[in-house]
Short mmCIF file of C-alpha atoms and ligand atoms in Angstrom, two decimals:
data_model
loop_
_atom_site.label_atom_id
_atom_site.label_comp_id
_atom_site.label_asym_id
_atom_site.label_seq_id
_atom_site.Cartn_x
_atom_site.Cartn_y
_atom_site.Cartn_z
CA UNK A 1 -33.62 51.25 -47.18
CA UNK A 2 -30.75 49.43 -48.47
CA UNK A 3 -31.12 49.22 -52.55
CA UNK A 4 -29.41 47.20 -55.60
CA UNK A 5 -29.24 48.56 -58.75
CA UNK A 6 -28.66 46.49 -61.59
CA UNK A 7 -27.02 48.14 -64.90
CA UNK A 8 -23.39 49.77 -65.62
CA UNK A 9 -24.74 52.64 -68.15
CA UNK A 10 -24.82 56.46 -67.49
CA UNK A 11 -28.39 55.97 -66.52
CA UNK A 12 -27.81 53.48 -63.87
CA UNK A 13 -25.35 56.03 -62.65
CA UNK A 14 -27.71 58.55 -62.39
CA UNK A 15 -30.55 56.62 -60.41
CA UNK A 16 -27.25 55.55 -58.25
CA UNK A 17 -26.36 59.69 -57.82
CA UNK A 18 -30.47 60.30 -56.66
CA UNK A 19 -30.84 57.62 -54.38
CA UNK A 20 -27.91 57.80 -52.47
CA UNK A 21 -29.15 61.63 -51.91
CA UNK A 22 -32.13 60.19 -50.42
CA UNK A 23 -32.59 60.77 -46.66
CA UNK A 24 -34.44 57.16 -47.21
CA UNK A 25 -30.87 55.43 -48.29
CA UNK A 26 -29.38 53.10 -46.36
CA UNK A 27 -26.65 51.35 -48.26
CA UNK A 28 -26.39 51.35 -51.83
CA UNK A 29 -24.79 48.41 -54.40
CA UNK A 30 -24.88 48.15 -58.35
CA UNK A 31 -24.77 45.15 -60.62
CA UNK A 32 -21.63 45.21 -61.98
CA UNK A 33 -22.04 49.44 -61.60
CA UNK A 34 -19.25 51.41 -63.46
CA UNK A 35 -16.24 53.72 -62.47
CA UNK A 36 -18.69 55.94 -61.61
CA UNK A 37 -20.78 54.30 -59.77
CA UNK A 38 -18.25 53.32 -57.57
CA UNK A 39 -18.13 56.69 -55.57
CA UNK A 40 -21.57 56.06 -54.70
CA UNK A 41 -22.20 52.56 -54.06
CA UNK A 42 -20.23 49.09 -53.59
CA UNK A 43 -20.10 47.49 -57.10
CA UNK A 44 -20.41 43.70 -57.23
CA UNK A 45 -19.57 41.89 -60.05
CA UNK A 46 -21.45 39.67 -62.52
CA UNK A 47 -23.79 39.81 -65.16
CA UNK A 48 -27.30 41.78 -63.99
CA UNK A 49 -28.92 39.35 -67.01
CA UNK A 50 -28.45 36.47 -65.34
CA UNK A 51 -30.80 35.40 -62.83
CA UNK A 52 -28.29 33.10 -59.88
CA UNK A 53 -25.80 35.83 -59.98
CA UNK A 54 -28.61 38.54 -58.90
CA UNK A 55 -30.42 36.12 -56.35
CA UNK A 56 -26.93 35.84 -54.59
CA UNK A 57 -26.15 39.08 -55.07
CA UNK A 58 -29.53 40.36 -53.58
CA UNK A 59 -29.26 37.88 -50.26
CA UNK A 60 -25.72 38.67 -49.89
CA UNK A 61 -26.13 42.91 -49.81
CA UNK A 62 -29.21 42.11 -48.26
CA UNK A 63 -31.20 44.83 -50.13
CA UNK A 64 -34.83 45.90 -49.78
CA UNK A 65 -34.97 46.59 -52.96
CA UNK A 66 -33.90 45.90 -56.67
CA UNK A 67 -34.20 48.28 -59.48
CA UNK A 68 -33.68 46.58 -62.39
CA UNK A 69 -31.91 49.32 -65.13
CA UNK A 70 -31.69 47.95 -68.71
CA UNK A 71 -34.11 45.70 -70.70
CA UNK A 72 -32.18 42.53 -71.33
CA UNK A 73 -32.57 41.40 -67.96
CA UNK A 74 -36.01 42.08 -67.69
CA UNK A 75 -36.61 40.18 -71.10
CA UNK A 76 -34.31 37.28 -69.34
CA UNK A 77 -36.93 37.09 -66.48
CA UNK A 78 -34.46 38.32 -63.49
CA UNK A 79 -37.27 40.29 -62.31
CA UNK A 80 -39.83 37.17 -62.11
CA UNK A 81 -36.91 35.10 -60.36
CA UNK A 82 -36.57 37.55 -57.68
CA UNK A 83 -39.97 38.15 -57.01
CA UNK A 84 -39.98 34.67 -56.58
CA UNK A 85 -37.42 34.29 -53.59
CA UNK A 86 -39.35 37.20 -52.01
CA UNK A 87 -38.08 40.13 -52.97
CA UNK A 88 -39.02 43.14 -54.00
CA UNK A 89 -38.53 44.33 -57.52
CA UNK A 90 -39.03 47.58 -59.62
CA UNK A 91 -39.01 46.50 -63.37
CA UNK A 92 -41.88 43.69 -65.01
CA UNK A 93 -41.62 40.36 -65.41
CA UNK A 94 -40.58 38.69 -68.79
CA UNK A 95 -44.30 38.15 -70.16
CA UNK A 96 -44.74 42.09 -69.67
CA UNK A 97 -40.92 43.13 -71.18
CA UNK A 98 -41.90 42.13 -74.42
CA UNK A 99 -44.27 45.18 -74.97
CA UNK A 100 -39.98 45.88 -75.70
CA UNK A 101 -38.27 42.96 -76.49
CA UNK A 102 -41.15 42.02 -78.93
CA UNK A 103 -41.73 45.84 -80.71
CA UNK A 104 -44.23 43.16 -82.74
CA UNK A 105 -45.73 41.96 -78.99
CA UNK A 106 -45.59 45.92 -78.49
CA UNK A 107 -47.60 46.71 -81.43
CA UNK A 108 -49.99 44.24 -81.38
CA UNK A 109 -51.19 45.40 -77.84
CA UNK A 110 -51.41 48.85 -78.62
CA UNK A 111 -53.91 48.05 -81.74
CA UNK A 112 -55.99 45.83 -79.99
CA UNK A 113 -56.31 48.91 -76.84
CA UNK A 114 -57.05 51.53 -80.01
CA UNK A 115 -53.68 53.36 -79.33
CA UNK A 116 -52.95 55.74 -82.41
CA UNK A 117 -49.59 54.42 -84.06
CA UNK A 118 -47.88 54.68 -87.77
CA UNK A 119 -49.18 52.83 -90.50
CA UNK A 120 -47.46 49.49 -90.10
CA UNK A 121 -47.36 46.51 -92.60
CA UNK A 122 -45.14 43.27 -91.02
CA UNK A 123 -42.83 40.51 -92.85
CA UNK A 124 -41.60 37.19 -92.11
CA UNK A 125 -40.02 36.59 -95.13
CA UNK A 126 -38.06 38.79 -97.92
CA UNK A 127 -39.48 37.79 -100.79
CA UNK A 128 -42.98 39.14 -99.40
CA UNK A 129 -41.43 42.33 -98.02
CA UNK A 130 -40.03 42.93 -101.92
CA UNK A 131 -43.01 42.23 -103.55
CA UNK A 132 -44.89 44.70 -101.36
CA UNK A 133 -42.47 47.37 -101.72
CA UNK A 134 -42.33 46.14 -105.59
CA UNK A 135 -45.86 47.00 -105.97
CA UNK A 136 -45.57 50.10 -104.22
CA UNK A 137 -43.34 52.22 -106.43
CA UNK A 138 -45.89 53.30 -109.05
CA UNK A 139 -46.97 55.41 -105.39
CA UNK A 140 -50.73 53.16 -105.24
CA UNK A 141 -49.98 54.08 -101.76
CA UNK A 142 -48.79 57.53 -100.52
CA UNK A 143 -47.42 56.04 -97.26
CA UNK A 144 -45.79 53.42 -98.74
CA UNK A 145 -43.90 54.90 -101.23
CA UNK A 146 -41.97 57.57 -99.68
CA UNK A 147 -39.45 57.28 -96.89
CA UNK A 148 -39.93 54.33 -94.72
CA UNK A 149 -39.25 53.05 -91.37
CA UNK A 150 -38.02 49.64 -90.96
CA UNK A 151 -37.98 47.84 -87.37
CA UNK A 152 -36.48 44.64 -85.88
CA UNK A 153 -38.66 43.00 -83.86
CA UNK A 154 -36.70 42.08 -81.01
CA UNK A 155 -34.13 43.64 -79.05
CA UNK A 156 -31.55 45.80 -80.88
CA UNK A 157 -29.87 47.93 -78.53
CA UNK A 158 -31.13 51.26 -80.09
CA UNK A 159 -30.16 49.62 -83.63
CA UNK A 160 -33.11 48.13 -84.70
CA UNK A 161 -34.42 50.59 -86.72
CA UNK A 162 -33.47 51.63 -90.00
CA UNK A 163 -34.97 54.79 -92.10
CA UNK A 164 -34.47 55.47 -95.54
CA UNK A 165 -36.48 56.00 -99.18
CA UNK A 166 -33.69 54.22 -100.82
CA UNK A 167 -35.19 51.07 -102.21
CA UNK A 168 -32.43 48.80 -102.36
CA UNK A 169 -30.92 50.43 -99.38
CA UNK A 170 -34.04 49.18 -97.77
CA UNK A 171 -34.24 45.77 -99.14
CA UNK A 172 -30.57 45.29 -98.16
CA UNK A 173 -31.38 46.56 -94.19
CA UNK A 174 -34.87 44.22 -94.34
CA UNK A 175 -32.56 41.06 -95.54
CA UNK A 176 -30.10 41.50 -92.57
CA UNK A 177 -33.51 41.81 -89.90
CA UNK A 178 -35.48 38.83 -91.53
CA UNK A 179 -32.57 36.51 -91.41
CA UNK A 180 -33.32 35.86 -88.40
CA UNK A 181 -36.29 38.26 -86.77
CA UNK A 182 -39.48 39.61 -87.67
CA UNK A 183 -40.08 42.95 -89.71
CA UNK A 184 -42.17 45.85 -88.81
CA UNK A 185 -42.11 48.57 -91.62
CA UNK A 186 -44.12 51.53 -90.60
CA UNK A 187 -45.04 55.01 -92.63
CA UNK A 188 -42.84 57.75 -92.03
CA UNK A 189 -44.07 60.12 -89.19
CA UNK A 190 -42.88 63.69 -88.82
CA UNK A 191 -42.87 66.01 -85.51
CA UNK A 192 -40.98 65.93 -82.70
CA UNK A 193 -40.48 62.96 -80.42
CA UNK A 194 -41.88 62.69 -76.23
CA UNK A 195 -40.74 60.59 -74.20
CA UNK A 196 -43.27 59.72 -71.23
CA UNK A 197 -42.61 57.90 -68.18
CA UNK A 198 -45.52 56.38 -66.50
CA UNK A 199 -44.90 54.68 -63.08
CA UNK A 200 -47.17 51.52 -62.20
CA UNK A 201 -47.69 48.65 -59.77
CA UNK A 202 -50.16 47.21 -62.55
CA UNK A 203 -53.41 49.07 -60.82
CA UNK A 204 -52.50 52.47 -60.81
CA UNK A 205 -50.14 54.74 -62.48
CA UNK A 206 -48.67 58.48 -62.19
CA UNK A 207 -47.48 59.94 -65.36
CA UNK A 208 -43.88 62.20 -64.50
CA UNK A 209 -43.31 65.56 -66.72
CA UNK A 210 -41.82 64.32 -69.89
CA UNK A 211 -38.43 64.52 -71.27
CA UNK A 212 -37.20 64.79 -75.06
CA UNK A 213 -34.40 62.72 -76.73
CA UNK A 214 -32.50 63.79 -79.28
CA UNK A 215 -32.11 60.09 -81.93
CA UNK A 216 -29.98 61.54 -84.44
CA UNK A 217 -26.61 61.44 -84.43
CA UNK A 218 -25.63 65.01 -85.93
CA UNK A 219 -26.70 68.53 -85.21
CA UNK A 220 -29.81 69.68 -86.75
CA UNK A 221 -31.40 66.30 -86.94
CA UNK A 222 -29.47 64.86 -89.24
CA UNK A 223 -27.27 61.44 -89.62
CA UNK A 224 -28.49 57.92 -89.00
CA UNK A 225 -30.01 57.01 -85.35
CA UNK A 226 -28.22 56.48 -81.88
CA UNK A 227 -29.49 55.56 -78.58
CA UNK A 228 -30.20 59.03 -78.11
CA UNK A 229 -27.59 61.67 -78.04
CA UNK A 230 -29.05 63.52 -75.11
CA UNK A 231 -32.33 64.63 -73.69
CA UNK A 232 -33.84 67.96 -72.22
CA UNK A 233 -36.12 68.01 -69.18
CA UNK A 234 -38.89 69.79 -68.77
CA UNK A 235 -40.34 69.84 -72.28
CA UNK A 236 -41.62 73.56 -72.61
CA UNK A 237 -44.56 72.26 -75.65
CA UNK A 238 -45.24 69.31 -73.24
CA UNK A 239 -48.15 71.87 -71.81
CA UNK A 240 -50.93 69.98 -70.06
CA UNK A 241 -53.59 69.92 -72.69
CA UNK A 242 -50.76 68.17 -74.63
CA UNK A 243 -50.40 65.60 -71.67
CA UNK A 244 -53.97 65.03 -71.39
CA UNK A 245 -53.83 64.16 -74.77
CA UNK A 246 -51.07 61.48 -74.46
CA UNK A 247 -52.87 60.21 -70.84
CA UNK A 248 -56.27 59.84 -72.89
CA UNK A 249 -55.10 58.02 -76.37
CA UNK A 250 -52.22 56.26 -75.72
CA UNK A 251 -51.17 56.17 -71.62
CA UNK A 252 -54.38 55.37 -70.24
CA UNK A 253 -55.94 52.91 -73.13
CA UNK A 254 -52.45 50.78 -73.04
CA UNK A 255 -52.82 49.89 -69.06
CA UNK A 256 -56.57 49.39 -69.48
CA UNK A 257 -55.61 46.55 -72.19
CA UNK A 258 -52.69 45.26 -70.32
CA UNK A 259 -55.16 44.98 -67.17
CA UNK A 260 -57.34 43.15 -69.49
CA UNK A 261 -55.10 40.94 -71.33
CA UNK A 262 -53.51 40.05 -67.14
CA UNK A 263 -49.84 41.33 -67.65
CA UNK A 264 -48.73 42.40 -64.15
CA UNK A 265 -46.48 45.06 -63.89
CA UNK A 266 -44.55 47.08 -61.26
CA UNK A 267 -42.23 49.44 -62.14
CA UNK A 268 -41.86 52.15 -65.54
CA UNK A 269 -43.48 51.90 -68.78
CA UNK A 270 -42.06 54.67 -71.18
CA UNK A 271 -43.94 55.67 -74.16
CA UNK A 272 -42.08 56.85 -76.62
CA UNK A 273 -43.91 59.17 -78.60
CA UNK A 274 -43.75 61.21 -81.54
CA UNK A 275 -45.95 64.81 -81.56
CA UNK A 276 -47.50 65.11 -85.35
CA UNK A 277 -49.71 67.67 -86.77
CA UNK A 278 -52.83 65.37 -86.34
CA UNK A 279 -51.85 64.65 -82.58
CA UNK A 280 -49.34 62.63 -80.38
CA UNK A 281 -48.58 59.51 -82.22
CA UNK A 282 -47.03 55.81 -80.02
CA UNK A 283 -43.89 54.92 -81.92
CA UNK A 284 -43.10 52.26 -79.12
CA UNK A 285 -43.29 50.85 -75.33
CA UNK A 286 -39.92 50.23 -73.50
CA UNK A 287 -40.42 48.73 -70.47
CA UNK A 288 -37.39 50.78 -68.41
CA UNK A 289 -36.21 54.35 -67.93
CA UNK A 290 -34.82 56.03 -71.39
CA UNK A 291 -31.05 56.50 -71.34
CA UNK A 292 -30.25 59.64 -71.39
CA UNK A 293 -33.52 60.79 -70.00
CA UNK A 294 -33.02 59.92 -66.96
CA UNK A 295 -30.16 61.55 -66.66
CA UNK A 296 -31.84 64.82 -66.86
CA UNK A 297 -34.94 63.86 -64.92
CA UNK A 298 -33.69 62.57 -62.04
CA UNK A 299 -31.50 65.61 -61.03
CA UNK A 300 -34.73 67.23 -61.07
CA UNK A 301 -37.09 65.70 -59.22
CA UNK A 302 -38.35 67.25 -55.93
CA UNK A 303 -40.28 64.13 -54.75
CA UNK A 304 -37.80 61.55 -53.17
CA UNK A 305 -36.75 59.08 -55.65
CA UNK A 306 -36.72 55.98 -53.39
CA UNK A 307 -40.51 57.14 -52.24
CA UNK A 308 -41.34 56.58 -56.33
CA UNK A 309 -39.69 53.56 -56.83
CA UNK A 310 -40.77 51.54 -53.72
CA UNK A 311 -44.48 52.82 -54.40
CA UNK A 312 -44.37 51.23 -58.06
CA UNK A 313 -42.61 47.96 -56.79
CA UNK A 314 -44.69 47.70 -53.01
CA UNK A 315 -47.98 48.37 -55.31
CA UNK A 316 -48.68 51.63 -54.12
CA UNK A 317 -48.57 53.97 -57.00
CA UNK A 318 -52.45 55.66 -55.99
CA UNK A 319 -52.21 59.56 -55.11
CA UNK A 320 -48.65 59.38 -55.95
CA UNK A 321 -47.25 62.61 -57.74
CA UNK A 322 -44.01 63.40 -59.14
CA UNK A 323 -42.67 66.82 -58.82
CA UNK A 324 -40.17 68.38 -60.35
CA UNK A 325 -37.76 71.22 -58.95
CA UNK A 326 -38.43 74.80 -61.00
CA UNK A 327 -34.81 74.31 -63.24
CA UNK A 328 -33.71 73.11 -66.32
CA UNK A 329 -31.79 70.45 -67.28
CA UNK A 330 -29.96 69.71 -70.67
CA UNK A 331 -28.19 66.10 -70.68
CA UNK A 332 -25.34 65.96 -73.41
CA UNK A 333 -23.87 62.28 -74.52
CA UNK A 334 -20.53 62.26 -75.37
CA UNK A 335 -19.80 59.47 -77.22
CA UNK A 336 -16.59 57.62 -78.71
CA UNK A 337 -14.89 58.12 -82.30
CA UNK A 338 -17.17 56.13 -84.58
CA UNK A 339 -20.17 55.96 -83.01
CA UNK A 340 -22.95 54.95 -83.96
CA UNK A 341 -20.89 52.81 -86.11
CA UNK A 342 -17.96 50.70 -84.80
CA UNK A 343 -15.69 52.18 -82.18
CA UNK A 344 -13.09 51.48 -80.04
CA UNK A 345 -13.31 50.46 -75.83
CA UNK A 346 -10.80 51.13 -73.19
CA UNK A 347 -9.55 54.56 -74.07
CA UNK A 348 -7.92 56.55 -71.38
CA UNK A 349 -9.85 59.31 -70.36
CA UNK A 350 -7.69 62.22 -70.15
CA UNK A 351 -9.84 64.54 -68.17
CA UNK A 352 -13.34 64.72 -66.71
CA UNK A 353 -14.86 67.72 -65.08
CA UNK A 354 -16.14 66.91 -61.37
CA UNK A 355 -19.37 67.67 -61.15
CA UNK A 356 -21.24 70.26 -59.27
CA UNK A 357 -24.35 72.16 -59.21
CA UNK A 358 -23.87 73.77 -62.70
CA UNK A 359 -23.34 70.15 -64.26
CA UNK A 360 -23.51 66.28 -63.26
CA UNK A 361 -21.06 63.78 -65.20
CA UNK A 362 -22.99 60.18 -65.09
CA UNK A 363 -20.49 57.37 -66.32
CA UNK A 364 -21.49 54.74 -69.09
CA UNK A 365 -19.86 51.45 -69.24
CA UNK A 366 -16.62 52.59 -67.70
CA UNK A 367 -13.92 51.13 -65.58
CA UNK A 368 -10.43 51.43 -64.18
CA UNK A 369 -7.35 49.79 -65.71
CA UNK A 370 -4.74 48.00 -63.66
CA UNK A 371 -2.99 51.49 -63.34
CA UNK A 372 -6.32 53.19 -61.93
CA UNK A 373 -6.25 55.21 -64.95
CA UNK A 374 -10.28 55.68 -66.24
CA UNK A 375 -11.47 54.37 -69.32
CA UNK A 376 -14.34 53.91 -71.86
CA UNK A 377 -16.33 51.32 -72.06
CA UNK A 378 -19.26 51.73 -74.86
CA UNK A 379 -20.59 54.50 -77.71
CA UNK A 380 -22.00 56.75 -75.35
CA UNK A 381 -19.12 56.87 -72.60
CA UNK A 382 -20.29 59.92 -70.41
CA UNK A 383 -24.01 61.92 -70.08
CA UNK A 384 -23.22 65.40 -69.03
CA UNK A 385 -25.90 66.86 -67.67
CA UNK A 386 -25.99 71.12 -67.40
CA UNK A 387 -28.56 72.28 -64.84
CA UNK A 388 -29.73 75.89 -64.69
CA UNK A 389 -32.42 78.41 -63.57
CA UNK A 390 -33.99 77.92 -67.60
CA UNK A 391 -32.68 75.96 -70.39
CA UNK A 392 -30.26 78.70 -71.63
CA UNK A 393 -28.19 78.34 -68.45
CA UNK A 394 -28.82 75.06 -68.40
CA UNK A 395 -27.20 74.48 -72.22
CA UNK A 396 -24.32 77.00 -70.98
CA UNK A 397 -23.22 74.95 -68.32
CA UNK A 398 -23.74 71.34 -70.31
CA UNK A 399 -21.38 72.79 -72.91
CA UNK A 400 -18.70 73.71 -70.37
CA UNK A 401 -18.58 70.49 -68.93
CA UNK A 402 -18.99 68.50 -72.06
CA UNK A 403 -15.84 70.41 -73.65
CA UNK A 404 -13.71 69.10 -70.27
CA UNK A 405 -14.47 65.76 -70.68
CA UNK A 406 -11.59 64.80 -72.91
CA UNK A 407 -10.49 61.28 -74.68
CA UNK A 408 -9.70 60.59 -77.93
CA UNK A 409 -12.14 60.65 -80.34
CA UNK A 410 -14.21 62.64 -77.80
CA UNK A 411 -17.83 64.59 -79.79
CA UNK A 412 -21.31 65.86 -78.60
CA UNK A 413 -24.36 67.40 -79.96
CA UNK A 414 -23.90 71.20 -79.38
CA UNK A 415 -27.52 71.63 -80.06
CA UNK A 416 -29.52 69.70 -77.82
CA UNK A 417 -32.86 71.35 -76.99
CA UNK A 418 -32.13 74.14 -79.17
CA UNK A 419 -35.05 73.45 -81.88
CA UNK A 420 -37.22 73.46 -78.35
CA UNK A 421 -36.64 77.14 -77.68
CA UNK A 422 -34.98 79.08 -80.85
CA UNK A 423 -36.59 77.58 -83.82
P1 AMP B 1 -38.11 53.00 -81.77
O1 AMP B 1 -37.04 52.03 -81.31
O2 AMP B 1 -39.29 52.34 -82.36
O3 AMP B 1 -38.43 54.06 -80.74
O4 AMP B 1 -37.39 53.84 -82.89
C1 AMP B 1 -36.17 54.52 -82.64
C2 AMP B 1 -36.24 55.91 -83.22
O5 AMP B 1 -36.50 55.85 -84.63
C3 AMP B 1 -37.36 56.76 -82.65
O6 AMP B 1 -37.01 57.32 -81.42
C4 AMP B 1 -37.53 57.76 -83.76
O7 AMP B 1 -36.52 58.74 -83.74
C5 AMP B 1 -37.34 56.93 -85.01
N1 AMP B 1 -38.63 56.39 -85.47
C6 AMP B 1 -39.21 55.22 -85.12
N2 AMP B 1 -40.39 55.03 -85.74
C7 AMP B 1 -40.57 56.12 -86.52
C8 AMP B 1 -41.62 56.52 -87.44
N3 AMP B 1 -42.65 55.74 -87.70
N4 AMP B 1 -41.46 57.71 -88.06
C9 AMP B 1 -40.37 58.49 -87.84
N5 AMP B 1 -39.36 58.16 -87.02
C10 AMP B 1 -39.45 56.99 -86.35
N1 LIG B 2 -33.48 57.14 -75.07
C1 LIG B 2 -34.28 56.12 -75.58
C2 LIG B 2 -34.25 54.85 -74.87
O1 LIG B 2 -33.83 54.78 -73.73
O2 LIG B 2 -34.68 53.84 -75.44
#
């Protein structure tokens, strides 16, 4: 099966890395791909958000299949104008993207199907956000008057959401957003955060084992949000009483209302979740893999990857089941100087460690100068991910790796997975 993959980030890369291990591959091309990607698979250039460049793009590889990676072309309907010229697609159409693109589409479908979520109150307009949080201060309302969440409606790129108990902090974060957007401000949840993929062709789905994130920035949970910092796979709390749990409140209620409400769908929904003390709470739908969770799952999986993906696009998701391989994985981002705030693009990379069966390097945005030399391209340049026979060899061998990858400005979390199995 020949397949195009559309995407240039580290998890793009790492679908890239599975399926070309698949005895099932045939010829493999990205949409525009990275540096890495490029050992793997032809890249062809364009943008993957824009619908004629992937239409000529499909007909001229002549794939069998398109995996669409990131949101924004799913939200820009490249997966509806395929599927329209007869091909076949993993990733929804528009209408069903904005359970992301719309985290107020999102959140309206998840009340109607009874899915437990955080308190949420939403805002068109300051002046009604202010008086509400005016008339909260006195503490009428416990939720309401401690920290808070705020949310952008529509697509962010992993900064949409802001969280804070400063009040003017938050009135300053809720002007920027309702400029020109939407607010969501939701109560404050505690726990620890899920995130759970569940394949479907729109009639059935198969729920894979779970990975965690790790949002913060800084070690020990601290410093403002990122696109996630890196991710551990399997989840050792994840047990299956837990998972029935998610499958009964919040996976299997969503696809009954979706069914209802008539929005098709054929490839991942991920559920990002957050595991209180009164039970596993939605915090939102994305309508893609999670980047960097993929990065860690896919190395793992024992059932071909190309078998899942065709069965979720073909419509043939019933009695499938994916396994994982008995090891650990423990993905590490390494991200540029200044990130999550501004940073720089195009800085030589000095040294990267190849990688092996001890650790996987998966690209994110980057590309070769005119001299060949490799350089960044985004935040998050490189996922590391350290493989082992449990998570501590797993983390051993992500830290090696993630030391020898070296450009300036270079940093990781040392502590992914760590508050999973020591605290
Ligand atoms: P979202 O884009 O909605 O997943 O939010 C991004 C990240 O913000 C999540 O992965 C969490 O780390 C954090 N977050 C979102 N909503 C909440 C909430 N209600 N309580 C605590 N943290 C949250
Ligand atoms: N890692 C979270 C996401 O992909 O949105």
């Amino acid at each position: 099966m020949k397949v195009l993959i559309l995407g240039s980030g580290a998890r793009e890369h790492a679908l890239a890395w599975a399926i070309e291990r698949s005895k099932r591959n045939a010829g493999l091309f990205c949409l525009p791909g990275n540096a890495g990607t490029e050992d793997l698979a032809l890249n062809l250039p364009g943008d993957p958000a824009d619908p004629a460049t992937v239409i000529k793009a499909w007909k001229s590889s002549g794939a069998d299949l398109v995996v669409v990676g990131p949101e924004a072309p799913l939200a820009a309907g490249v997966a509806d104008a395929l599927r329209a010229e007869g091909a076949k697609v993993f990733g929804p159409g528009a209408s069903a993207a904005m359970l992301e693109s719309s985290k107020s589409f999102g959140r309206a479908l998840a009340d109607k199907a009874g899915v437990p979520c955080a308190r949420t109150e939403r805002f068109k307009t300051l002046p009604d956000f202010e008086r509400w949080l005016g008339s909260h201060r006195g503490g009428r309302s416990a939720w309401a008057s401690g920290t808070l969440v705020l949310k952008k409606s529509g697509l962010a790129a992993g900064k949409g959401v802001f969280e804070s108990a400063d009040r003017s902090e938050l009135a300053s974060f809720a002007a920027q957003v309702l400029a020109d957007d939407e607010l969501l401000v939701e109560e404050y949840l505690s726990g620890y955060e899920l995130s759970v993929f569940a394949l479907t062709d729109g009639t059935d789905y198969a729920i894979l084992p779970p990975c965690a994130d790790h949002k913060k920035a800084l070690a020990g949970n601290l410093g403002p949000n990122t696109g996630g910092m890196g991710a551990i796979c399997p989840v050792p709390s994840a047990d299956k009483a837990l998972m029935a749990m998610v499958d009964k409140h919040i996976v299997a209620p969503t696809f009954k209302m979706m069914a209802k409400e008539g929005l098709g769908y054929r490839g991942v929904l991920f559920f990002g979740i957050m595991v209180t003390q009164s039970g596993p709470k939605l915090l939102e739908y994305n309508v893609r893999w999670g980047d960097p969770e993929t990065q860690s799952l896919f190395p793992l999986l024992a059932t071909d990857p190309l078998d899942m993906l065709e069965a979720a696009a073909a419509g043939s998701v019933a009695g499938m089941e994916a396994r994982l391989r008995d090891q650990a994985a423990v993905g590490v981002t390494v991200a540029s100087g200044g990130y999550p705030g501004a940073y720089a693009k195009g800085i030589p990379v000095d040294e990267l460690p190849p990688s092996d069966h001890n650790a996987l390097v998966f690209h994110a945005g980057t590309a070769r100068s005119k001299g060949r030399k490799l350089v960044t391209g985004g935040g998050r340049c490189f996922t590391v991910v350290g493989l082992g026979a449990d998570y501590f060899e797993a983390h051993t061998h992500a830290m090696e790796a993630a030391r020898k990858v070296r450009f300036e400005g270079a940093w990781f979390r040392p502590d992914i997975g760590k508050a999973f199995f020591l605290d």
